[in-house]
GROMACS .gro file of C-alpha atoms in nm:
model
  215
    1MET     CA    1  -0.638   1.754  -0.857
    2GLU     CA    2  -0.689   1.674  -0.488
    3LEU     CA    3  -0.476   1.378  -0.381
    4LYS     CA    4  -0.759   1.155  -0.262
    5ASN     CA    5  -0.928   1.196  -0.601
    6CYS     CA    6  -0.603   1.113  -0.783
    7VAL     CA    7  -0.556   0.802  -0.571
    8SER     CA    8  -0.918   0.694  -0.613
    9LYS     CA    9  -0.902   0.734  -0.990
   10ALA     CA   10  -0.569   0.552  -1.016
   11PHE     CA   11  -0.695   0.272  -0.793
   12LYS     CA   12  -1.008   0.218  -1.000
   13ASP     CA   13  -0.798   0.218  -1.316
   14SER     CA   14  -0.558  -0.039  -1.168
   15CYS     CA   15  -0.858  -0.257  -1.072
   16GLU     CA   16  -0.975  -0.244  -1.433
   17LYS     CA   17  -0.626  -0.350  -1.545
   18TYR     CA   18  -0.636  -0.644  -1.304
   19SER     CA   19  -0.977  -0.749  -1.435
   20LYS     CA   20  -0.867  -0.724  -1.796
   21ILE     CA   21  -0.549  -0.925  -1.735
   22LEU     CA   22  -0.708  -1.198  -1.524
   23ASN     CA   23  -1.016  -1.223  -1.743
   24SER     CA   24  -0.799  -1.270  -2.053
   25GLY     CA   25  -0.720  -1.629  -1.962
   26PHE     CA   26  -0.373  -1.544  -1.832
   27LYS     CA   27  -0.285  -1.727  -1.509
   28PRO     CA   28   0.015  -1.581  -1.322
   29TRP     CA   29   0.027  -1.861  -1.064
   30ALA     CA   30   0.232  -2.178  -1.118
   31ASN     CA   31   0.025  -2.399  -0.889
   32ASN     CA   32  -0.333  -2.437  -1.011
   33LYS     CA   33  -0.431  -2.602  -0.683
   34LYS     CA   34  -0.327  -2.304  -0.475
   35ALA     CA   35  -0.344  -1.987  -0.682
   36SER     CA   36  -0.132  -1.692  -0.574
   37ILE     CA   37  -0.073  -1.338  -0.704
   38HIS     CA   38   0.234  -1.154  -0.572
   39GLU     CA   39   0.168  -0.817  -0.410
   40THR     CA   40   0.433  -0.648  -0.628
   41ASN     CA   41   0.173  -0.648  -0.904
   42MET     CA   42  -0.062  -0.436  -0.691
   43VAL     CA   43   0.212  -0.178  -0.645
   44MET     CA   44   0.330  -0.169  -1.006
   45ASN     CA   45  -0.022  -0.156  -1.152
   46PHE     CA   46  -0.120   0.126  -0.917
   47MET     CA   47   0.194   0.330  -0.987
   48GLU     CA   48   0.146   0.292  -1.362
   49SER     CA   49  -0.215   0.407  -1.332
   50TYR     CA   50  -0.120   0.701  -1.110
   51LYS     CA   51   0.162   0.814  -1.336
   52SER     CA   52  -0.054   0.793  -1.650
   53GLN     CA   53  -0.286   1.063  -1.516
   54ARG     CA   54  -0.006   1.274  -1.366
   55LYS     CA   55   0.234   1.272  -1.660
   56ASN     CA   56   0.423   1.589  -1.568
   57ASP     CA   57   0.655   1.608  -1.271
   58CYS     CA   58   0.586   1.254  -1.145
   59VAL     CA   59   0.846   0.996  -1.046
   60THR     CA   60   0.771   0.637  -0.942
   61TRP     CA   61   1.009   0.382  -0.789
   62ALA     CA   62   0.987   0.030  -0.645
   63GLU     CA   63   1.165  -0.106  -0.335
   64PHE     CA   64   1.283   0.239  -0.224
   65ALA     CA   65   1.544   0.210   0.054
   66VAL     CA   66   1.500   0.439   0.357
   67PRO     CA   67   1.736   0.431   0.659
   68TYR     CA   68   1.567   0.493   0.994
   69ARG     CA   69   1.628   0.461   1.368
   70LYS     CA   70   1.342   0.322   1.577
   71ASP     CA   71   1.519   0.367   1.911
   72MET     CA   72   1.671   0.714   1.941
   73GLN     CA   73   1.938   0.568   2.173
   74ASP     CA   74   2.039   0.307   1.917
   75LYS     CA   75   2.324   0.435   1.700
   76LYS     CA   76   2.273   0.160   1.444
   77ARG     CA   77   2.027   0.262   1.173
   78LYS     CA   78   1.801   0.010   1.003
   79ILE     CA   79   1.705   0.001   0.636
   80ASN     CA   80   1.342  -0.022   0.533
   81HIS     CA   81   1.256  -0.102   0.173
   82ILE     CA   82   0.928   0.065   0.080
   83ASP     CA   83   0.726  -0.132  -0.175
   84GLY     CA   84   0.642   0.169  -0.390
   85PHE     CA   85   0.736   0.537  -0.395
   86ILE     CA   86   0.576   0.827  -0.584
   87VAL     CA   87   0.695   1.188  -0.606
   88ASP     CA   88   0.420   1.403  -0.754
   89GLY     CA   89   0.512   1.771  -0.730
   90THR     CA   90   0.518   1.844  -0.357
   91ARG     CA   91   0.333   1.520  -0.271
   92VAL     CA   92   0.520   1.203  -0.180
   93ILE     CA   93   0.331   0.873  -0.151
   94LEU     CA   94   0.492   0.576   0.022
   95ILE     CA   95   0.321   0.249  -0.069
   96GLU     CA   96   0.309  -0.074   0.131
   97ALA     CA   97   0.119  -0.377   0.002
   98LYS     CA   98   0.018  -0.713   0.144
   99ARG     CA   99  -0.144  -1.023   0.003
  100LEU     CA  100  -0.382  -1.111   0.286
  101SER     CA  101  -0.374  -1.488   0.244
  102LYS     CA  102  -0.344  -1.525   0.622
  103VAL     CA  103  -0.560  -1.242   0.747
  104GLU     CA  104  -0.453  -1.197   1.109
  105GLU     CA  105  -0.083  -1.251   1.036
  106ARG     CA  106  -0.078  -1.016   0.736
  107LYS     CA  107  -0.283  -0.750   0.920
  108LYS     CA  108  -0.009  -0.734   1.183
  109GLU     CA  109   0.257  -0.711   0.912
  110LEU     CA  110   0.076  -0.428   0.737
  111GLU     CA  111   0.032  -0.243   1.065
  112THR     CA  112   0.403  -0.288   1.131
  113ASP     CA  113   0.481  -0.145   0.786
  114LEU     CA  114   0.280   0.165   0.872
  115SER     CA  115   0.451   0.199   1.213
  116VAL     CA  116   0.795   0.178   1.051
  117LEU     CA  117   0.705   0.462   0.815
  118VAL     CA  118   0.598   0.673   1.113
  119ASP     CA  119   0.931   0.593   1.282
  120VAL     CA  120   1.110   0.737   0.979
  121PHE     CA  121   0.925   1.065   1.027
  122LYS     CA  122   0.985   1.073   1.402
  123ASP     CA  123   1.360   1.049   1.347
  124LYS     CA  124   1.472   1.392   1.226
  125GLU     CA  125   1.794   1.253   1.079
  126SER     CA  126   1.603   0.991   0.876
  127LEU     CA  127   1.350   1.245   0.752
  128THR     CA  128   1.619   1.497   0.660
  129GLY     CA  129   1.807   1.224   0.473
  130LEU     CA  130   1.494   1.126   0.284
  131ILE     CA  131   1.412   1.484   0.184
  132SER     CA  132   1.771   1.540   0.067
  133ARG     CA  133   1.720   1.264  -0.194
  134LEU     CA  134   1.420   1.439  -0.350
  135PRO     CA  135   1.416   1.727  -0.601
  136SER     CA  136   1.519   2.038  -0.406
  137GLY     CA  137   1.325   2.358  -0.350
  138ARG     CA  138   0.992   2.201  -0.258
  139ASP     CA  139   0.791   2.189   0.065
  140TYR     CA  140   0.684   1.825   0.066
  141LYS     CA  141   0.384   1.656   0.223
  142PHE     CA  142   0.408   1.282   0.281
  143TYR     CA  143   0.140   1.015   0.260
  144CYS     CA  144   0.119   0.641   0.308
  145LEU     CA  145  -0.093   0.423   0.081
  146LEU     CA  146  -0.175   0.072   0.201
  147LEU     CA  147  -0.276  -0.179  -0.067
  148ALA     CA  148  -0.419  -0.525  -0.003
  149ASP     CA  149  -0.596  -0.809  -0.175
  150PHE     CA  150  -0.842  -1.065  -0.040
  151TRP     CA  151  -0.901  -1.401  -0.204
  152ALA     CA  152  -1.163  -1.597  -0.014
  153ASN     CA  153  -1.138  -1.922  -0.213
  154ARG     CA  154  -0.774  -1.915  -0.321
  155ASN     CA  155  -0.702  -2.271  -0.203
  156ILE     CA  156  -0.863  -2.458  -0.491
  157LYS     CA  157  -0.742  -2.799  -0.372
  158THR     CA  158  -0.911  -2.797  -0.031
  159GLY     CA  159  -1.186  -2.546  -0.104
  160LYS     CA  160  -1.109  -2.386   0.233
  161LYS     CA  161  -1.235  -2.030   0.252
  162MET     CA  162  -1.031  -1.745   0.392
  163THR     CA  163  -1.196  -1.509   0.636
  164VAL     CA  164  -1.255  -1.194   0.433
  165LEU     CA  165  -1.142  -0.894   0.631
  166ASP     CA  166  -1.382  -0.606   0.685
  167TRP     CA  167  -1.132  -0.361   0.543
  168LYS     CA  168  -1.319  -0.043   0.632
  169ASP     CA  169  -1.364  -0.135   0.999
  170TRP     CA  170  -1.007  -0.256   1.033
  171ILE     CA  171  -0.867   0.064   0.884
  172LYS     CA  172  -1.074   0.262   1.137
  173SER     CA  173  -0.926   0.057   1.420
  174LEU     CA  174  -0.576   0.095   1.277
  175TYR     CA  175  -0.624   0.470   1.261
  176ASN     CA  176  -0.764   0.488   1.616
  177ASN     CA  177  -0.500   0.261   1.770
  178ASN     CA  178  -0.215   0.486   1.659
  179ASP     CA  179  -0.123   0.842   1.744
  180THR     CA  180  -0.423   1.012   1.586
  181LYS     CA  181  -0.252   1.351   1.616
  182SER     CA  182   0.007   1.217   1.375
  183TYR     CA  183  -0.245   1.093   1.119
  184LEU     CA  184  -0.482   1.277   0.895
  185GLY     CA  185  -0.614   1.056   0.623
  186THR     CA  186  -0.885   0.912   0.408
  187TYR     CA  187  -0.965   0.555   0.324
  188ARG     CA  188  -1.183   0.366   0.083
  189ASP     CA  189  -1.278   0.004   0.046
  190ASP     CA  190  -1.324  -0.015  -0.329
  191CYS     CA  191  -1.298  -0.367  -0.464
  192VAL     CA  192  -1.274  -0.548  -0.792
  193ASP     CA  193  -1.483  -0.864  -0.777
  194MET     CA  194  -1.389  -1.130  -1.031
  195LYS     CA  195  -1.591  -1.416  -0.886
  196GLU     CA  196  -1.803  -1.443  -1.201
  197VAL     CA  197  -1.492  -1.542  -1.393
  198PHE     CA  198  -1.283  -1.729  -1.138
  199LYS     CA  199  -1.539  -1.796  -0.866
  200TYR     CA  200  -1.262  -1.732  -0.612
  201ASN     CA  201  -1.405  -1.411  -0.464
  202TYR     CA  202  -1.102  -1.190  -0.527
  203HIS     CA  203  -1.090  -0.825  -0.412
  204LEU     CA  204  -0.848  -0.532  -0.404
  205ALA     CA  205  -0.858  -0.250  -0.149
  206TYR     CA  206  -0.663   0.055  -0.034
  207ALA     CA  207  -0.628   0.305   0.250
  208LEU     CA  208  -0.463   0.648   0.236
  209PHE     CA  209  -0.303   0.825   0.533
  210GLU     CA  210  -0.126   1.156   0.568
  211LEU     CA  211   0.199   1.097   0.755
  212PRO     CA  212   0.292   1.311   1.058
  213ASP     CA  213   0.494   1.626   1.010
  214PHE     CA  214   0.787   1.620   1.253
  215LYS     CA  215   1.007   1.855   1.049
   0.00000   0.00000   0.00000
């Protein structure tokens, strides 16, 4: 199955899981006056959904450590922990997720996450090291999946509304503001809307990029 279809199907399935869990009466947050859902749940739910439809030859991992060097003159290598990691045959998906409670601040963080992944692929040593840790004998293609949630009325105490990001337009600007020769990707702005149950206007979204090939 084409990757974008696999991701779309897994994303929709993970949205259904979210709806089922949160509509069951279960409340994961400790503070009822300021509800919060940790972004790890976006990653784990998506990876479970993806793996369930790709049962053969599929590995998933959380907080995957990848050494990289941003400055080629800097001998000290940094360690980036990727939120989620999927190996599906010759396809590798690196997942970064953000809870967009503070839109502008979290947008910058998510953009930084994407830039760091690109830095890994620009550094031949980092990329070679990453590939050496994967099952051998395959010609891999690498992708980045960005996950995010938006909760417009999450502050129950004050009733203050968060500015809901226009995900589709922002992803276009993110794509255009980077080295477009290094990106080839698709994006969608599918959402799960649970406002009828919680009245907090909660949404999930994703964007899929193909990472540059500097091998």
